[in-house]
Coordinates of C-alpha atoms in Angstrom, one line a residue:
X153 CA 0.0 0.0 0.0
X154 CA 1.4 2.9 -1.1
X155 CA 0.3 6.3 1.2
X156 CA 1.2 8.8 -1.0
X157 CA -1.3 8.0 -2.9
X158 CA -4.4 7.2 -0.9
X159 CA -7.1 9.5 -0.3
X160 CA -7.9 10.9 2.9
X161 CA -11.7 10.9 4.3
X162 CA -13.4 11.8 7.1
X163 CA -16.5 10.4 8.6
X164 CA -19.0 12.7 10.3
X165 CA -22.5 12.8 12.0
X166 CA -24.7 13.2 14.8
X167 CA -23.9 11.0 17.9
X168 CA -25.4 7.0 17.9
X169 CA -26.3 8.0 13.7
X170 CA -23.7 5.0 12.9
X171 CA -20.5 6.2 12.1
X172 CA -18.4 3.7 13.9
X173 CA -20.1 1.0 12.8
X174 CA -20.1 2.3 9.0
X175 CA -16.3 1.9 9.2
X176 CA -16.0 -1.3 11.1
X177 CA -18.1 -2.5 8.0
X178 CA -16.2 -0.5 5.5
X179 CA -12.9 -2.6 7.1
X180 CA -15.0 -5.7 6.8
X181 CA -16.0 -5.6 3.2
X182 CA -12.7 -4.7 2.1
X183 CA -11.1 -7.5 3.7
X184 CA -9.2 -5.1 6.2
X185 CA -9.5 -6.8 9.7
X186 CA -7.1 -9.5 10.5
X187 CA -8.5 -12.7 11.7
X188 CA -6.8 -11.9 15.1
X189 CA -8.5 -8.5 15.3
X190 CA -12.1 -9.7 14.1
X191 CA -11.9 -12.8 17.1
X192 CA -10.9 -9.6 19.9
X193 CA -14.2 -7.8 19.1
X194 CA -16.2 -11.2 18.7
X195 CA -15.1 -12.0 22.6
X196 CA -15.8 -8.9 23.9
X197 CA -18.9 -8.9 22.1
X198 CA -20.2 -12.1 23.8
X199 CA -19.0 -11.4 26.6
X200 CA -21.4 -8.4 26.8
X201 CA -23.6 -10.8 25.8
X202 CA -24.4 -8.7 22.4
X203 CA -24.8 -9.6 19.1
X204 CA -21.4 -8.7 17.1
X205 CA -20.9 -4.7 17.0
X206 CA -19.2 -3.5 13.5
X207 CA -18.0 -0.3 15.6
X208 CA -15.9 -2.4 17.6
X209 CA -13.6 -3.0 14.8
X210 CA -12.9 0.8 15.1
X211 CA -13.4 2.0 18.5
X212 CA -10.0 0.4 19.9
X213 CA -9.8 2.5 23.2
X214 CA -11.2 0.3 26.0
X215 CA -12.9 3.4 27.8
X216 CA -15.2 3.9 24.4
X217 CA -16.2 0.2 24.4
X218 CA -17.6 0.7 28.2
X219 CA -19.1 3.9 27.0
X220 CA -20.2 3.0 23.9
X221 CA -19.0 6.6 22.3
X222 CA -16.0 7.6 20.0
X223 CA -14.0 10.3 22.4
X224 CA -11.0 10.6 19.9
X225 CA -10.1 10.9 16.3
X226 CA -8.6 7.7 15.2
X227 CA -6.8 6.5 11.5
X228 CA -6.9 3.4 9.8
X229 CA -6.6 1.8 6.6
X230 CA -8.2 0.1 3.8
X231 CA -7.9 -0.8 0.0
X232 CA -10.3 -0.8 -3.0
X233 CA -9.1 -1.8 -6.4
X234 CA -8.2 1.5 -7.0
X235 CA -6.1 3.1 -4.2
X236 CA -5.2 2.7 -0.5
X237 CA -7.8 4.9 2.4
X238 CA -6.7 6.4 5.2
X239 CA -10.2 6.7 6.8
X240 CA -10.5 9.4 9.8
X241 CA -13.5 8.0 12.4
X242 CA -14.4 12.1 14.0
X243 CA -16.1 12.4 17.5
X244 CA -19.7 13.0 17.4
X245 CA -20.4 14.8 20.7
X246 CA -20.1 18.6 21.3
X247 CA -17.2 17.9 24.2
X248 CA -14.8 16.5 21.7
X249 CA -15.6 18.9 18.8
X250 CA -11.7 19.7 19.0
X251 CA -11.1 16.3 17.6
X252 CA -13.5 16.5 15.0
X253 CA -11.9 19.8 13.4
X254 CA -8.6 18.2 13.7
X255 CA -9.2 14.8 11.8
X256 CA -11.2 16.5 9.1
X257 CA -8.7 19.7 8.5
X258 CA -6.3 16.9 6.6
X259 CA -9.5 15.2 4.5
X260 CA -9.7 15.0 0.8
X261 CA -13.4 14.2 1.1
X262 CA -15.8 13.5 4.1
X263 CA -18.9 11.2 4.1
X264 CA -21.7 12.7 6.2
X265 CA -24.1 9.9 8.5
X266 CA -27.3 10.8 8.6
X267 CA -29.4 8.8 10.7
X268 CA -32.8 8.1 8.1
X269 CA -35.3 7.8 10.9
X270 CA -34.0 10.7 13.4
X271 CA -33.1 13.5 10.2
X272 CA -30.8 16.5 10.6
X273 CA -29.8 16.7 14.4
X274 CA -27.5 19.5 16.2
X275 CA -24.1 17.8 15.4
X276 CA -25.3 17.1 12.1
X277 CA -25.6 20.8 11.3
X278 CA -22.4 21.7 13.6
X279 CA -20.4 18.9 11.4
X280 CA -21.8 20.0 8.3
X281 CA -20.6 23.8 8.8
X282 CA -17.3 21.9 10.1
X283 CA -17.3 20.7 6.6
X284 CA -18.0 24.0 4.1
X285 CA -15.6 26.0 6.8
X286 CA -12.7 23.9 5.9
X287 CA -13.8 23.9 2.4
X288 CA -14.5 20.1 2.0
X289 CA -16.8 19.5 -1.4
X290 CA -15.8 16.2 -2.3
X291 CA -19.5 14.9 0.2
X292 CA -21.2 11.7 0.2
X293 CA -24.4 11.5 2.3
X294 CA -25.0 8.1 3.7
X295 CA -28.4 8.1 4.6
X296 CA -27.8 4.9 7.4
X297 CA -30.8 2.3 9.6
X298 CA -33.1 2.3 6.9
X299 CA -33.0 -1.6 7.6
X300 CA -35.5 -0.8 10.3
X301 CA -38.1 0.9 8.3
X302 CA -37.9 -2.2 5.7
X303 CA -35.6 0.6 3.4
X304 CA -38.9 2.5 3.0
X305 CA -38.4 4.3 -0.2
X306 CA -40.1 7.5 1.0
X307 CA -38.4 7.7 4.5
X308 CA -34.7 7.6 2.7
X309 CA -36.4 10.7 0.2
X310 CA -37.5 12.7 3.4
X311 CA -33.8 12.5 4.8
X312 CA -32.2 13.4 1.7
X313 CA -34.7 16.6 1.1
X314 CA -33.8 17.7 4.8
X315 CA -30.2 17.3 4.4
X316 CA -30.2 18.8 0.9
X317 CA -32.2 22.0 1.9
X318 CA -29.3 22.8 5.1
X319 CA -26.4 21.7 3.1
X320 CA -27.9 24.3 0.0
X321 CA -27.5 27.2 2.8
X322 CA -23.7 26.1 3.3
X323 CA -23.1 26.2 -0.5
X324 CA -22.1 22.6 -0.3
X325 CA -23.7 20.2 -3.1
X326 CA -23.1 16.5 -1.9
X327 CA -22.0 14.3 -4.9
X328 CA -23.9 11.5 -3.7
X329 CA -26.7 10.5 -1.4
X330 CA -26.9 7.2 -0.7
X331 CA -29.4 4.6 0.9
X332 CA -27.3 2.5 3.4
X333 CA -27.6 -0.1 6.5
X334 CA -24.0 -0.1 8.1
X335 CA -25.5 -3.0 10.4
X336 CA -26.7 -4.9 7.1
X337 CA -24.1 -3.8 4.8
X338 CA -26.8 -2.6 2.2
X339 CA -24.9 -0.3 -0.6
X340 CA -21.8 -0.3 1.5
X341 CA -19.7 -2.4 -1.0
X342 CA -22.7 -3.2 -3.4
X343 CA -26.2 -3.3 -3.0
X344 CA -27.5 -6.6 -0.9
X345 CA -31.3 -6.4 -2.5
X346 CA -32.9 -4.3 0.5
X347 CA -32.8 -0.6 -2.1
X348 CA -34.1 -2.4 -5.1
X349 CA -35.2 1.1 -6.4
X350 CA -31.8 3.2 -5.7
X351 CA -29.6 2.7 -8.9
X352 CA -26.8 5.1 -7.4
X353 CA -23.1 3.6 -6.8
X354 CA -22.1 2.5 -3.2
X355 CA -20.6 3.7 -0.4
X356 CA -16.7 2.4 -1.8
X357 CA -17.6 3.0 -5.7
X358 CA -18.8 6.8 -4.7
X359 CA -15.1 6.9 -2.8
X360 CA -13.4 6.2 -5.9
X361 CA -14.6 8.3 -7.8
X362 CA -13.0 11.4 -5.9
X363 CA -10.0 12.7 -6.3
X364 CA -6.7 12.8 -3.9
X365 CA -6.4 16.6 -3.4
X366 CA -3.2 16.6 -1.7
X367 CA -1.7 15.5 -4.7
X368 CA -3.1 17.9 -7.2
X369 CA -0.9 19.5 -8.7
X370 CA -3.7 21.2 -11.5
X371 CA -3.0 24.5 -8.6
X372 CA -0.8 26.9 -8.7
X373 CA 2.7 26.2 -7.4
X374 CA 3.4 27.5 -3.7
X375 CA 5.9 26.1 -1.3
X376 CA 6.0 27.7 2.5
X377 CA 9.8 27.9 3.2
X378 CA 10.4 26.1 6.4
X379 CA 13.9 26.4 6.7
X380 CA 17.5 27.6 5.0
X381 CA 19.8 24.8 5.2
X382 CA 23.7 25.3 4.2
X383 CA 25.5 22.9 3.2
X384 CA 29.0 23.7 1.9
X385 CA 29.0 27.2 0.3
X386 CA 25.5 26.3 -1.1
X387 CA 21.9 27.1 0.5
X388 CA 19.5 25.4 0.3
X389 CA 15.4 26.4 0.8
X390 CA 13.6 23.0 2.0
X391 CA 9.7 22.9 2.8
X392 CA 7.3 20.8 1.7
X393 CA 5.2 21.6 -1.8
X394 CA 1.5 22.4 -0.7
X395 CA -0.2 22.7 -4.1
X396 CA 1.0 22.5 -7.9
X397 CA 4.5 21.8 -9.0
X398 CA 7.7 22.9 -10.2
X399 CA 10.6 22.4 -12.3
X400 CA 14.1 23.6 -12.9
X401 CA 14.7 26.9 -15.2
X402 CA 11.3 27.9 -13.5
X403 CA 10.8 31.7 -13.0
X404 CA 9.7 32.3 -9.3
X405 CA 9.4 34.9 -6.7
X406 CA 9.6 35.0 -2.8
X407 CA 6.8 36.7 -0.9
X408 CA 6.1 38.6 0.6
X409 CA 9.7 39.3 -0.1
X410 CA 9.5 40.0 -3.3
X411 CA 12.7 38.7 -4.3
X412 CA 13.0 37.2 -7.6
X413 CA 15.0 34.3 -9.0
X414 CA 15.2 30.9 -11.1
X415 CA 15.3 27.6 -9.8
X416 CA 18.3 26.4 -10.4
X417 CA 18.3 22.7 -8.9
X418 CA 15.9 20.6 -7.0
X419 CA 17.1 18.4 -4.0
X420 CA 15.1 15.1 -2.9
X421 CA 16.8 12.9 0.1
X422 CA 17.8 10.6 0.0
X423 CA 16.8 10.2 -3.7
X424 CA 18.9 13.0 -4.6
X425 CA 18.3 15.7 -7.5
X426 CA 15.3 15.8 -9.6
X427 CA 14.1 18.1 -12.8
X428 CA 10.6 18.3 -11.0
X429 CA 8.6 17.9 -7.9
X430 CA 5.1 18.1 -7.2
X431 CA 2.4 18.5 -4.5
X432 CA 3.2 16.7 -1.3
X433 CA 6.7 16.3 -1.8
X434 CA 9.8 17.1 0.5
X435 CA 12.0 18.9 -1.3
X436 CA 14.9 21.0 -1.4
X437 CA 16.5 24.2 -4.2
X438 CA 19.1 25.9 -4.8
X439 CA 18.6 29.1 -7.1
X440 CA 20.6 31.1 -9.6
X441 CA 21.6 33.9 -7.4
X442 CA 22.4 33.8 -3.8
X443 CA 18.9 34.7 -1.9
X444 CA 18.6 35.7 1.7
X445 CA 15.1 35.0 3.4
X446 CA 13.7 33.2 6.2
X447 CA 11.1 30.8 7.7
X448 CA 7.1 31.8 6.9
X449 CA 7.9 33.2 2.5
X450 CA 6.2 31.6 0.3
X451 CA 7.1 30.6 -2.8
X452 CA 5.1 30.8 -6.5
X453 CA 5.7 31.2 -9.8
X454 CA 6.2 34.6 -10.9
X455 CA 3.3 34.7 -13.3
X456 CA 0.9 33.5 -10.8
X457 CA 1.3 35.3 -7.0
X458 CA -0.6 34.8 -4.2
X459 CA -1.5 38.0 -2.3
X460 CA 0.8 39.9 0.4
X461 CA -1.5 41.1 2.8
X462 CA -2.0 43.0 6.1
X463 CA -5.6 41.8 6.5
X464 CA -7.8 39.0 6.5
X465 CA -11.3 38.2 6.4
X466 CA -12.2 34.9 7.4
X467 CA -14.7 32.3 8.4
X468 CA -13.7 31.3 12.0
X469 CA -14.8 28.9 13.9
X470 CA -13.7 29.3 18.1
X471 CA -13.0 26.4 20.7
X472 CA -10.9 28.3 23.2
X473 CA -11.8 28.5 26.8
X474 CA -12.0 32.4 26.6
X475 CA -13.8 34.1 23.8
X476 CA -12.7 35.7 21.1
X477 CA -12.3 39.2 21.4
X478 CA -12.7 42.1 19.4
X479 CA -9.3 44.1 19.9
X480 CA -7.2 41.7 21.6
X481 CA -3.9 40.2 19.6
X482 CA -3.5 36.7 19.1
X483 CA -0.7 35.1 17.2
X484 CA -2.2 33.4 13.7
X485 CA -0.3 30.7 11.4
X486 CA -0.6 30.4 8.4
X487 CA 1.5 27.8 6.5
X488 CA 5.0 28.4 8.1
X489 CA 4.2 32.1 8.4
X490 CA 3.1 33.6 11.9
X491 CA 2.8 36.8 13.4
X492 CA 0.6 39.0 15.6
X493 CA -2.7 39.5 14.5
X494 CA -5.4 42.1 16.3
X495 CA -9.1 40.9 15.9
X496 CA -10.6 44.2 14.4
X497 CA -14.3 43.3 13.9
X498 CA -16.2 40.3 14.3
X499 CA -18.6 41.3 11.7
X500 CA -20.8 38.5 12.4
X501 CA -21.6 36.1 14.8
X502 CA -23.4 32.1 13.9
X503 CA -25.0 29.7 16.0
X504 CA -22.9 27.0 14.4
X505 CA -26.0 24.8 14.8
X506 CA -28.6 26.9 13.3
X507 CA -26.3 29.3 11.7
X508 CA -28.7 32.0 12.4
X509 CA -26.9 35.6 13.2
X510 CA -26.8 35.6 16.4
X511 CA -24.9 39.4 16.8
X512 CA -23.4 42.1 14.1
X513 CA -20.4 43.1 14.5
X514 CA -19.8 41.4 17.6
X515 CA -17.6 42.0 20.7
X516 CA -16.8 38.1 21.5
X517 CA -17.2 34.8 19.8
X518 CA -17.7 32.0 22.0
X519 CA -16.8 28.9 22.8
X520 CA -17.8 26.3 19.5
X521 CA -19.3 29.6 18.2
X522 CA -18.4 30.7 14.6
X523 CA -18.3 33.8 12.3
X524 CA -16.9 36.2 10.0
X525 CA -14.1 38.0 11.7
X526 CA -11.7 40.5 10.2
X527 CA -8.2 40.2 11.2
X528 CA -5.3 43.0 11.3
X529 CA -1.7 41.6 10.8
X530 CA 1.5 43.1 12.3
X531 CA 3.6 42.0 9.2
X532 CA 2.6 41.6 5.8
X533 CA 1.8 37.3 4.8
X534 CA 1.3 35.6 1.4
X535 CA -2.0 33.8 1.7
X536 CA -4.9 32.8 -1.0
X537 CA -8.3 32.6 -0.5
X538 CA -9.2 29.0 0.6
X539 CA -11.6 28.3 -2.4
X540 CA -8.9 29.5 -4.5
X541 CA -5.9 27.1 -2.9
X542 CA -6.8 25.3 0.6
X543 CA -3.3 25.3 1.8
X544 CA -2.6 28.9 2.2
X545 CA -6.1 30.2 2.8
X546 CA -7.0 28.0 5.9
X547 CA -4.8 29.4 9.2
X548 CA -5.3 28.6 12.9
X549 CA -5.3 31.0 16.0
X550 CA -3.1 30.8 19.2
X551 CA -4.4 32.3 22.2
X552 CA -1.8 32.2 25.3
X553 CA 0.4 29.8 23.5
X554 CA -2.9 27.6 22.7
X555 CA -4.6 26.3 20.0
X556 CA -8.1 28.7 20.2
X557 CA -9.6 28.2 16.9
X558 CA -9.0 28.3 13.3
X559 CA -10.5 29.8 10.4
X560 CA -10.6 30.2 6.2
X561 CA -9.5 33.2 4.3
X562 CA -12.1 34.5 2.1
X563 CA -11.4 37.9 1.4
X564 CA -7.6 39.3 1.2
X565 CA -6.8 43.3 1.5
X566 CA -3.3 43.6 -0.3
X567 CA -0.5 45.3 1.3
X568 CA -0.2 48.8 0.1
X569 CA 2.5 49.2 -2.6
X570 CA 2.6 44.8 -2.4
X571 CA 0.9 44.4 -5.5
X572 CA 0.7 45.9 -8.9
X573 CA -2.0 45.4 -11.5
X574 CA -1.2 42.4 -13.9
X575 CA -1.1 43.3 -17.5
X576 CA -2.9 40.7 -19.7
X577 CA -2.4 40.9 -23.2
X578 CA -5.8 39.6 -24.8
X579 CA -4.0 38.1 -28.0
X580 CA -1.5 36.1 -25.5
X581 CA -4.3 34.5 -23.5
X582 CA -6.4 34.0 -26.8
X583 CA -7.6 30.7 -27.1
X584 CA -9.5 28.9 -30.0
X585 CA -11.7 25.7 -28.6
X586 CA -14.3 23.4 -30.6
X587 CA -16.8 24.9 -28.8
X588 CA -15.5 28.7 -29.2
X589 CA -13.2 31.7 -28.7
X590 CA -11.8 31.7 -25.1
X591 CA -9.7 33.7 -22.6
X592 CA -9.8 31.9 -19.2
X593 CA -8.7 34.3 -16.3
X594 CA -9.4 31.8 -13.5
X595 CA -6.0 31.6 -12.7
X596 CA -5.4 35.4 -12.4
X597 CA -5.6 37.5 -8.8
X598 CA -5.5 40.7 -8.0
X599 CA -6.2 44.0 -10.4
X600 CA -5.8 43.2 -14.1
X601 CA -5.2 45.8 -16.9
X602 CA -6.0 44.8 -20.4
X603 CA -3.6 45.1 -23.5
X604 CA -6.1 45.2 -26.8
X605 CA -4.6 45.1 -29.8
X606 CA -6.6 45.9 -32.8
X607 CA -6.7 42.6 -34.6
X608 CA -8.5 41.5 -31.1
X609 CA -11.3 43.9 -31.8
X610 CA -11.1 43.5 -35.5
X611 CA -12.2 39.6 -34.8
X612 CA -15.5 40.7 -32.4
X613 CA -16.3 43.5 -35.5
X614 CA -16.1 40.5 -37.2
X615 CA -19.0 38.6 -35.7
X616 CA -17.1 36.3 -33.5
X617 CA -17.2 36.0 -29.8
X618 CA -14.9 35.5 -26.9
X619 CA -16.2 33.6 -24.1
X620 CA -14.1 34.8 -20.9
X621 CA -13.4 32.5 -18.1
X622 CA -14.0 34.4 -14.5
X623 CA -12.2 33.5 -11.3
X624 CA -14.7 35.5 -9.3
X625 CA -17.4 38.7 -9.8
X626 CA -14.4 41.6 -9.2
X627 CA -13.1 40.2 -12.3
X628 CA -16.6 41.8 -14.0
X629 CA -15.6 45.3 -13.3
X630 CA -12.3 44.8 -15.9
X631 CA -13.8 43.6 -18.3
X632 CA -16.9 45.4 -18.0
X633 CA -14.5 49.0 -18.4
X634 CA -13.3 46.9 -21.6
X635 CA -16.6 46.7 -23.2
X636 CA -17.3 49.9 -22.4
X637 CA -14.0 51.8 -23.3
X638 CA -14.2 49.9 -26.8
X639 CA -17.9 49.7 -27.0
X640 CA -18.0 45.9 -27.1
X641 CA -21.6 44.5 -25.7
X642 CA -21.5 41.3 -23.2
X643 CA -23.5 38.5 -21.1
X644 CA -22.6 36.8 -18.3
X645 CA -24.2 33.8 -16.1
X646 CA -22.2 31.8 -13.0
X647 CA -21.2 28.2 -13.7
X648 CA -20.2 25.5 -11.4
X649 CA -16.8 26.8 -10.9
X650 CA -16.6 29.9 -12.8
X651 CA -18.4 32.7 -14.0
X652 CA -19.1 32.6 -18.1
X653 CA -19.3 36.5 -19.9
X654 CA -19.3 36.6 -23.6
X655 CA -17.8 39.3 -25.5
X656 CA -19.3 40.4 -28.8
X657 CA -19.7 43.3 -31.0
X658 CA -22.5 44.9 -33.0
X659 CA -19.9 46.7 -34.8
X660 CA -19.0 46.7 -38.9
X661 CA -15.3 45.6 -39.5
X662 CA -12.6 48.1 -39.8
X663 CA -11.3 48.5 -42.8
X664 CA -8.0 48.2 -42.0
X665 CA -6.3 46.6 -38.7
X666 CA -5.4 48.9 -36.1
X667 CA -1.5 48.4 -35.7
X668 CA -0.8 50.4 -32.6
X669 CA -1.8 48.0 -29.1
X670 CA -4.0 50.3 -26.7
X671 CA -4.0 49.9 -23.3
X672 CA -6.7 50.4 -21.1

């Protein structure tokens, strides 16, 4: 079994909805529990004088089998044809919510137990916010007991509308919902004849169709430096890749620095050098002119930055003893970056169960209380917004040397002077497709100022259209000043994962091409 390539999920729920016993029969079916292992939970079993519990097989900790709860977040393994699992069993009660952020912060993808008969419950909803905080989409709902309502059909729909109408206000779309018994083992490798009218995959087919996140290297490039080692006359910058890749000869700058350079070698140990590395990797390089920076820079290709910034919006969620306060200083880290940071505004406050406003603009945050709090850093950090790249937009919070919460970037103010606008010209990011014309600007950030050179708008006079690719709505107002500036006409709509506005013109060609560029 190879662990660099497995995919990390986390199973979450309302208290006694089944999620120990979903694993233990997840273990089961995929021939996971050594003989040895499967005898120990079949004495203790009869010795309680109980028929034999699947949950055993997961809850190893003596105290939970007396108390029949999960108290800690424990790992464990199993193996589809595909790829290896590292499956994370989280703690359903409120006490041990703590553990529950912890083993779902490192998850890929997260199945949901929803118990069919009881519905949504409290720690459903807490777990579920839990889950669109840290930004997990990748969501099966396993709808579990229906064995003891004979798998009524219109029970299982009931559950799913519920749990579909709460997940819709957390902007999170589960991929599947899924009939299941975790006592019976209906649909949790294949179906066992109890859902004869549920067509949908099963619990471990749904699993493989997601994809290992950590290993993605579709993002852009950014490696936290963690430390400078020198060895010889040579230093070296070591760290480990978060998202994306890189290669020698690439072009890449240090923030928030701003020191630029190329790579000029890439160290692995003990494999030794390499011409590339990607996501999740160990690495060290060495560059083409002696650098000088520290512990907590990122860094990214040159083309494609993330922000410096001196202040952070995010969606926090609290579990210190004290509440969070509006003007006190805590110490936030952020990749290998940390500094003082002064809690300016808590612009909102949630019942994390409800997630009803509670308070605007806030003086405190509880205890497992969440919100929308605006952060004011000491120093300048490189971050992304969390929907953009996880691994620099999620942070946590220290409060007296103690874990108090953590939270998600979603809106980034860039240092003054940090940033300058990027200059796109429209013929460079011109694209011809089957289906069109395209310029995708998903992968820019920050301001953008267009270069438009006249055979551009000689091919919208033309009739054609371009069909440009949005990251997010403050990309409108650029292109909107385009239009406008040039008297080009557009739509737009908002995709799955992008927003779509097509550029055309009502214009009659020139009659000659424009041979100056024109910036806007």
């Amino acid at each position: 079994m190879n662990l660099s390539d497995s995919l990390k999920i986390v199973i979450v729920g309302h208290v006694d909805h089944g999620k120990s016993t979903l694993i233990g029969r997840l273990l089961f079916d995929t021939g996971s529990i050594p003989e040895k292992r499967y005898q120990e939970v079949a004495d203790t079993c009869r010795r309680q004088g109980r028929p034999f519990e699947f949950a055993y097989l997961m809850d190893a900790l003596e105290e939970e089998r007396e108390q029949n709860v999960t108290i800690d977040t424990t790992q464990t393994f199993f193996q589809t044809s595909k790829r290896p699992y590292v499956i994370i069993d989280a703690p359903g009660h409120k006490e041990f919510l703590k553990n529950m952020i912890t083993g779902a912060a490192c998850a890929d993808a997260a199945i949901l137990l929803l118990d069919g008969i009881e519905g949504v419950r409290e720690q459903t909803r807490r777990h579920a916010y839990v889950l669109s905080l840290l930004g997990i989409r990748q969501v099966i709902v396993a709808v579990n007991k229906l064995d003891m309502v004979d798998f009524c059909r219109e029970v299982f729909q009931q559950a799913e509308n519920e749990i579909r109408a709460f997940l819709h206000t957390l902007d999170i779309v589960p991929t599947y919902v899924v009939p299941i018994s975790a006592r019976s083992g209906e649909n949790i490798a294949a179906a066992q004849g109890g859902t004869v009218w549920y067509n949908g995959p099963s619990i471990l087919s749904a699993l493989d169709t997601f994809e290992n996140l950590r290993a993605d290297t579709r993002l852009a490039f950014r490696l936290p430096i963690q430390d400078v080692y020198k060895v010889g006359t040579r230093r070296i910058y070591v760290g480990r890749v978060a998202t994306g890749s890189v290669e020698v000869g690439t072009q890449v700058t240090f923030l928030p620095s701003g020191r630029a350079t190329k790579v000029k070698s890439i160290e692995r140990w003990p494999q030794g050098g390499a011409q590339v590395a990607g996501a999740g990797e160990s690495i060290g390089l060495t560059f083409d002119e002696e650098i000088f920076v520290e512990r907590g820079e990122v860094l990214a290709p040159s083309n494609d930055l993330p922000i410096v910034t001196e202040e952070i919006k995010a969606g926090v969620f609290w579990l210190g003893k004290r509440p969070l306060q509006k003007g006190e200083t805590y110490t936030l880290k952020l990749a290998t970056a940390e500094g003082s940071a002064v809690c300016v505004d808590i612009e909102e406050r949630l019942d994390s169960s409800t997630l009803e406003v509670i308070e605007r603009h806030a003086a405190e945050l509880h205890g497992s209380e969440s919100g929308t709090v605006i952060f004011a850093l000491k120093k300048a950090i490189a971050a992304d917004l969390y929907l953009e790249n996880g691994p620099l937009g999620r942070f946590v919070i220290e409060d007296n040397f103690l874990i108090g919460g953590g939270g998600t970037v979603r809106d980034l103010t860039a240092a003054e002077g940090s940033q300058k606008a990027q200059v796109i010209r429209l013929d460079d990011h011109f694209a011809t497709e089957p289906d069109g014309n395209m310029i995708d600007l998903t992968r820019s950030r920050g301001s953008i100022e267009f270069v438009v050179t006249g055979r551009f708008g000689d091919r919208l006079a033309a009739g054609e259209r371009v069909l440009f690719k949005l990251r997010g709505p403050k990309q409108i107002e650029p292109v909107a000043l385009l239009a406008y500036e040039h008297n080009f006409c557009f739509t737009f709509s908002r995709e799955e994962d992008f927003i779509a506005l097509v550029l055309f013109s009502t214009a009659k060609p020139a009659t000659q091409t424009a041979a100056a560029d024109i910036a806007i």
